[in-house]
C-alpha positions as a printed Julia matrix, in Angstrom:
383×3 Matrix{Float64}:
  37.64  -29.56  -21.99
  34.06  -29.94  -20.95
  34.47  -27.73  -17.8
  31.84  -25.19  -16.84
  33.27  -21.67  -16.38
  31.58  -18.9   -14.36
  32.69  -15.39  -14.36
  31.97  -11.72  -15.16
  33.06   -9.68  -18.11
  32.46   -6.01  -19.09
  31.17   -4.99  -22.49
  28.93   -2.53  -24.33
  26.17   -5.1   -24.91
  25.14   -8.64  -24.37
  25.93   -9.48  -28.02
  29.48   -8.18  -27.61
  29.99  -10.29  -24.44
  28.85  -13.4   -26.39
  31.22  -12.71  -29.27
  34.19  -12.15  -26.91
  33.43  -15.41  -25.11
  33.22  -17.31  -28.39
  36.51  -15.8   -29.55
  38.11  -17.3   -26.36
  36.9   -20.72  -27.37
  34.03  -20.76  -24.85
  30.46  -21.85  -25.58
  28.04  -19.35  -23.73
  25.32  -21.21  -21.89
  23.91  -18.19  -20.12
  24.78  -14.53  -20.24
  23.01  -12.29  -17.7
  23.55   -8.64  -16.97
  24.62   -7.92  -13.41
  22.35   -4.87  -13.06
  19.27   -6.45  -14.7
  19.62   -9.96  -13.41
  20.4    -8.9    -9.81
  18.62   -5.64   -8.96
  15.83   -5.68  -11.44
  14.95   -9.39  -10.83
  14.15   -8.63   -7.23
  12.49   -5.24   -7.79
   8.77   -5.02   -8.7
   8.16   -2.25  -11.13
   5.38    0.13  -10.13
   1.94   -0.71  -11.52
   1.18    2.75  -12.91
   4.5     2.94  -14.83
   3.98   -0.71  -16.14
   0.48    0.27  -17.19
   1.8     3.21  -19.2
   4.6     1.08  -20.75
   2.17   -1.65  -21.74
  -0.26    0.83  -23.27
   2.43    2.55  -25.28
   3.84   -0.75  -26.47
   0.39   -1.87  -27.59
  -0.21    1.4   -29.46
   3.18    1.04  -31.25
   2.54   -2.59  -32.25
  -1.04   -1.72  -33.41
   0.48    1.07  -35.52
   2.8    -1.37  -37.32
   6.02   -0.6   -35.38
   8.22   -3.71  -35.1
   8.51   -5.16  -31.54
  12.26   -4.56  -31.22
  11.97   -0.95  -32.31
   8.95   -0.41  -30.06
  10.9    -1.69  -27.04
  13.95    0.57  -27.78
  11.57    3.56  -28.12
  10.2     2.75  -24.66
  13.72    2.34  -23.4
  14.54    5.89  -24.38
  11.81    7.32  -22.28
  13.33    9.55  -19.56
  10.06   10.14  -17.69
   9.48    6.49  -16.61
  12.23    5.87  -14.06
  13.06    2.13  -13.82
  10.97    1.13  -16.87
  13.41    2.54  -19.44
  16.47    0.53  -18.43
  14.21   -2.55  -18.06
  12.93   -2.14  -21.5
  16.46   -1.7   -22.8
  17.46   -4.98  -21.23
  14.4    -6.62  -22.78
  15.19   -5.2   -26.16
  18.66   -6.67  -25.98
  17.39  -10.11  -25.37
  14.81   -9.81  -28.12
  17.54   -8.69  -30.47
  19.37  -11.89  -29.55
  16.42  -13.97  -30.77
  14.48  -14.51  -27.59
  10.7   -14.22  -27.37
   9.24  -11.21  -25.46
   7.93  -13.29  -22.57
  11.22  -15.23  -22.21
  13.15  -11.88  -22.2
  10.87  -10.32  -19.63
  11.23  -13.39  -17.42
  15.03  -13.33  -17.63
  15.24   -9.52  -16.93
  12.88   -9.74  -13.94
  10.55   -7.22  -12.38
   7.45   -8.59  -14.19
   4.72  -10.58  -12.3
   4.08  -14.16  -13.5
   0.59  -13.34  -14.56
   1.98  -10.67  -16.98
   4.41  -13.2   -18.42
   1.76  -15.79  -18.93
  -0.5   -13.39  -20.76
   2.27  -12.04  -22.96
   3.24  -15.59  -23.78
  -0.21  -16.39  -24.76
  -0.49  -13.2   -26.89
   2.7   -14.11  -28.66
   1.56  -17.6   -29.51
  -1.9   -16.47  -30.58
  -0.83  -13.46  -32.58
  -2.8   -10.91  -30.5
   0.02   -9.41  -28.41
  -1.07   -5.87  -28.77
  -4.49   -6.7   -27.43
  -3.03   -8.55  -24.37
  -0.77   -5.49  -23.62
  -3.69   -3.23  -23.96
  -5.75   -5.3   -21.39
  -2.73   -5.5   -19.06
  -2.4    -1.68  -19.21
  -6.08   -1.16  -18.49
  -5.99   -3.56  -15.61
  -2.96   -2.16  -13.96
  -4.29    1.38  -14.39
  -7.51    0.33  -12.8
  -5.56   -1.14   -9.79
  -3.41    2.0    -9.49
  -6.38    4.28   -9.5
  -8.2     2.19   -6.78
  -5.05    2.21   -4.67
  -4.63    6.01   -5.1
  -8.3     6.58   -4.16
  -8.01    4.51   -1.0
  -4.73    6.26   -0.09
  -6.16    9.67   -0.67
  -9.23    8.88    1.47
  -6.99    7.62    4.32
  -4.92   10.82    4.53
  -7.38   12.72    6.73
  -7.91    9.86    9.17
  -4.15    9.19    9.41
  -3.65   12.89   10.2
  -6.3    12.65   12.92
  -4.56    9.63   14.44
  -1.14   11.35   14.44
  -2.59   14.6    15.92
  -4.49   12.63   18.61
  -1.45   10.48   19.63
   0.56   13.72   19.69
  -1.9    15.44   21.96
  -2.27   12.49   24.36
   1.54   11.9    24.55
   2.18   15.63   25.16
  -0.45   15.66   27.9
   1.0    12.62   29.64
   4.56   14.04   29.43
   4.21   17.68   30.18
   0.78   18.33   31.68
  -0.22   15.41   33.97
   3.16   15.24   35.94
   2.49   18.77   37.29
  -0.47   17.41   39.24
   1.46   14.62   40.86
   2.82   16.64   43.71
  -0.61   18.29   44.26
  -2.14   14.89   44.82
   0.5    13.44   47.13
  -1.05   11.67   50.14
  -4.66   12.0    48.86
  -7.04    9.16   48.16
  -7.23    9.15   44.37
  -9.98    7.75   42.19
  -9.08    4.71   39.95
  -9.19    6.86   36.79
  -6.6     9.34   38.31
  -4.3     6.51   39.44
  -4.46    4.98   36.02
  -3.69    8.29   34.43
  -0.69    8.93   36.62
   0.59    5.39   36.05
   0.29    5.86   32.28
   2.23    9.23   32.57
   4.97    7.55   34.57
   5.3     4.76   32.06
   5.54    7.04   29.17
   8.12    9.32   30.9
  10.35    6.73   32.5
   9.69    3.6    30.52
   9.74    4.96   26.89
  12.91    2.96   26.0
  11.12   -0.22   26.95
   8.0     0.76   25.11
  10.17    1.52   22.03
  11.87   -1.96   22.33
   8.47   -3.55   22.75
   7.15   -1.87   19.59
  10.28   -2.86   17.71
   9.93   -6.43   18.9
   6.19   -6.72   17.95
   6.8    -5.15   14.68
   9.77   -7.45   13.97
   7.77  -10.51   15.04
   4.87   -9.6    12.79
   7.25   -8.97    9.86
   8.81  -12.4    10.53
   5.61  -14.38   10.57
   3.53  -12.27    8.12
   4.24  -14.55    5.16
   3.71  -17.8     6.99
   0.75  -19.72    5.69
  -0.76  -20.59    9.23
  -0.5   -16.88   10.38
  -2.07  -15.56    7.11
  -4.93  -18.06    7.47
  -5.53  -17.18   11.11
  -5.61  -13.4    10.15
  -7.89  -13.99    7.14
 -10.24  -16.19    9.4
 -10.43  -13.48   11.97
 -10.93  -10.78    9.47
 -13.67  -12.67    7.83
 -15.61  -12.62   11.07
 -15.42   -8.88   11.38
 -18.67   -7.06   10.44
 -17.48   -4.49    7.8
 -13.84   -5.3     7.19
 -14.66   -9.0     6.5
 -17.12   -8.13    3.7
 -14.67   -5.65    2.23
 -11.74   -8.08    2.28
 -13.91  -10.84    0.85
 -15.29   -8.57   -2.02
 -11.82   -7.44   -2.96
 -10.44  -10.9    -2.99
 -13.26  -12.26   -5.17
 -12.95   -9.25   -7.47
  -9.21   -9.85   -7.93
  -9.64  -13.5    -8.56
 -12.59  -13.31  -10.97
 -11.15  -10.45  -12.96
  -7.73  -12.09  -13.26
  -9.23  -15.46  -14.19
 -11.67  -13.95  -16.73
  -8.86  -11.89  -18.28
  -6.55  -14.94  -18.53
  -9.26  -17.18  -20.09
 -10.21  -14.39  -22.46
  -6.63  -14.31  -23.71
  -6.27  -17.97  -24.45
  -4.65  -19.18  -21.22
  -5.74  -22.82  -20.31
  -8.16  -23.26  -17.51
  -5.9   -24.97  -14.99
  -3.06  -22.63  -15.64
  -5.26  -19.64  -15.41
  -6.7   -20.81  -12.1
  -3.29  -21.34  -10.52
  -2.11  -17.88  -11.64
  -5.37  -16.33  -10.44
  -5.01  -18.01   -7.11
  -1.84  -16.13   -6.4
  -3.53  -12.88   -7.33
  -6.44  -13.31   -4.88
  -4.4   -12.25   -1.82
  -6.6   -14.25    0.58
  -5.36  -17.59    2.01
  -8.86  -19.0     2.48
  -9.8   -18.12   -1.04
  -6.5   -19.5    -2.33
  -7.18  -22.87   -0.68
 -10.66  -22.81   -2.26
  -9.23  -22.1    -5.68
  -6.73  -24.89   -5.3
  -9.47  -27.33   -4.41
 -11.52  -26.07   -7.33
  -8.57  -26.47   -9.7
  -8.23  -30.08   -8.7
 -11.94  -30.63   -9.15
 -11.89  -29.03  -12.52
  -8.9   -31.17  -13.6
 -11.02  -34.2   -12.61
 -13.77  -33.09  -15.03
 -16.03  -31.26  -12.62
 -17.49  -27.71  -13.19
 -15.97  -24.59  -11.54
 -19.23  -23.49   -9.88
 -19.62  -26.55   -7.65
 -16.22  -26.38   -5.73
 -16.39  -22.66   -5.41
 -19.95  -22.93   -3.88
 -18.72  -25.55   -1.44
 -16.02  -23.1    -0.14
 -18.64  -20.73    1.27
 -16.69  -17.68    0.2
 -18.87  -16.75   -2.79
 -22.37  -15.31   -2.8
 -25.17  -17.37   -4.26
 -25.8   -14.94   -7.09
 -22.02  -15.06   -8.04
 -22.15  -18.92   -8.09
 -25.26  -18.8   -10.19
 -23.58  -16.43  -12.78
 -20.52  -18.6   -13.04
 -22.64  -21.67  -13.49
 -24.56  -19.94  -16.37
 -21.45  -18.77  -17.88
 -20.04  -22.26  -17.93
 -23.21  -23.6   -19.53
 -23.28  -20.86  -22.16
 -19.47  -21.1   -22.93
 -19.14  -17.41  -21.94
 -17.15  -17.82  -18.64
 -14.52  -15.18  -19.35
 -17.02  -12.29  -19.89
 -19.12  -13.6   -16.99
 -16.17  -13.56  -14.68
 -15.19  -10.04  -15.7
 -18.87   -9.08  -14.95
 -18.61  -10.73  -11.52
 -15.46   -8.78  -10.81
 -17.13   -5.46  -11.73
 -20.02   -6.29   -9.46
 -17.71   -7.24   -6.52
 -15.55   -4.14   -7.06
 -18.66   -1.94   -6.9
 -19.72   -3.65   -3.74
 -16.25   -3.14   -2.21
 -16.38    0.55   -3.23
 -19.7     0.94   -1.44
 -18.35   -0.76    1.65
 -15.1     1.14    1.58
 -16.97    4.46    1.2
 -19.19    3.61    4.2
 -16.25    2.54    6.22
 -14.37    5.75    5.54
 -17.38    7.88    6.38
 -17.7     6.14    9.74
 -13.93    6.19   10.41
 -13.56    9.9    10.58
 -16.32   10.56   13.21
 -15.05    7.47   15.14
 -11.62    8.81   15.34
 -12.85   12.26   16.47
 -14.94   10.52   19.11
 -11.84    8.54   20.36
  -9.73   11.71   20.46
 -12.46   13.62   22.31
 -12.87   10.64   24.73
  -9.19   10.64   25.49
  -9.17   14.37   26.23
 -12.29   14.11   28.43
 -10.69   11.24   30.35
  -7.59   13.2    31.12
  -9.72   16.22   32.05
 -11.98   14.28   34.38
  -9.19   12.23   35.86
  -7.51   15.41   36.95
 -10.53   17.41   37.97
 -12.3    14.88   40.12
  -9.61   14.61   42.81
  -9.31   18.4    42.86
 -13.01   18.62   43.43
 -12.73   16.08   46.28
  -9.86   18.09   47.83
 -11.92   21.29   47.55
 -14.88   19.64   49.25
 -12.69   18.42   52.18
 -11.32   21.93   52.67
């Protein structure tokens, strides 16, 4: 009768559901799995597992295994939690006649940049090469993230131990001196220490509520464009952290843009996808302006230079790459250079972080010691 019907139906496969609907006189417009369309669409798969899946799929395709059989082989893997069911869902859609990129988009869990590259690989007939590059790119990102996380374990332990020592001293050690100092003229440091101890002991519920409120407020505004721009602008002015964040953002943008261009993605589409991969609002605005300029017939190097976020040598390399029609390889080279610079900055920052935390911890202990010893020395001299 021309009415649209929406409902749910259980079945062994998507094909069986379509057959059942057609037997009831219905014309299926869209059939989507509840598990894949709901949970998987909102859950981003881990980079390392995606890297392994892409690499294995590339190897299977290069060896001559058909795409559908390759996807089903990946779906049988029990070691890759989350990837197996997702690949099974993709395989069902490919079996129904959908292209790989469309099936991945419908299942969910795959970033837009992956979908764009897979779609370009399907159209150009070099899907296995695209999947191999995606696997290498994600593996590189995962290794960098694991390296940073591993290097931050020791500083994180120092912070936790230092906070534990300070809180324990304020709660159990400092209050024992309060009665001793009753009626005495105390130095400012001692009054401050006793006040901090009183706040921690008696006002910890309010401190907890304050921490929850601040954390909730930051969580609420963290994705707002104006807040992100303000944070990025402040971060850029910081001596070491600003250089590190800028180098990482440039590396992400140039590597993504070079990879997309090298795999046949049009310039404007590649720039808009790479803008989202930059992770820096200031750089995203500069890329958007550069995309508009490129769409008007200008070169890429000019708008990027006007943003002030790129080094002069990087702009020169991009300009030469455009003139020589070798922009994809030049951009990847710029990304490698920016990543090496970021690695050097990060290594220096981590080397400075550990002694700085030790100095802060030692300073807190010395402050507590002096704040308690000075009034005792004054009382002793009066006696």
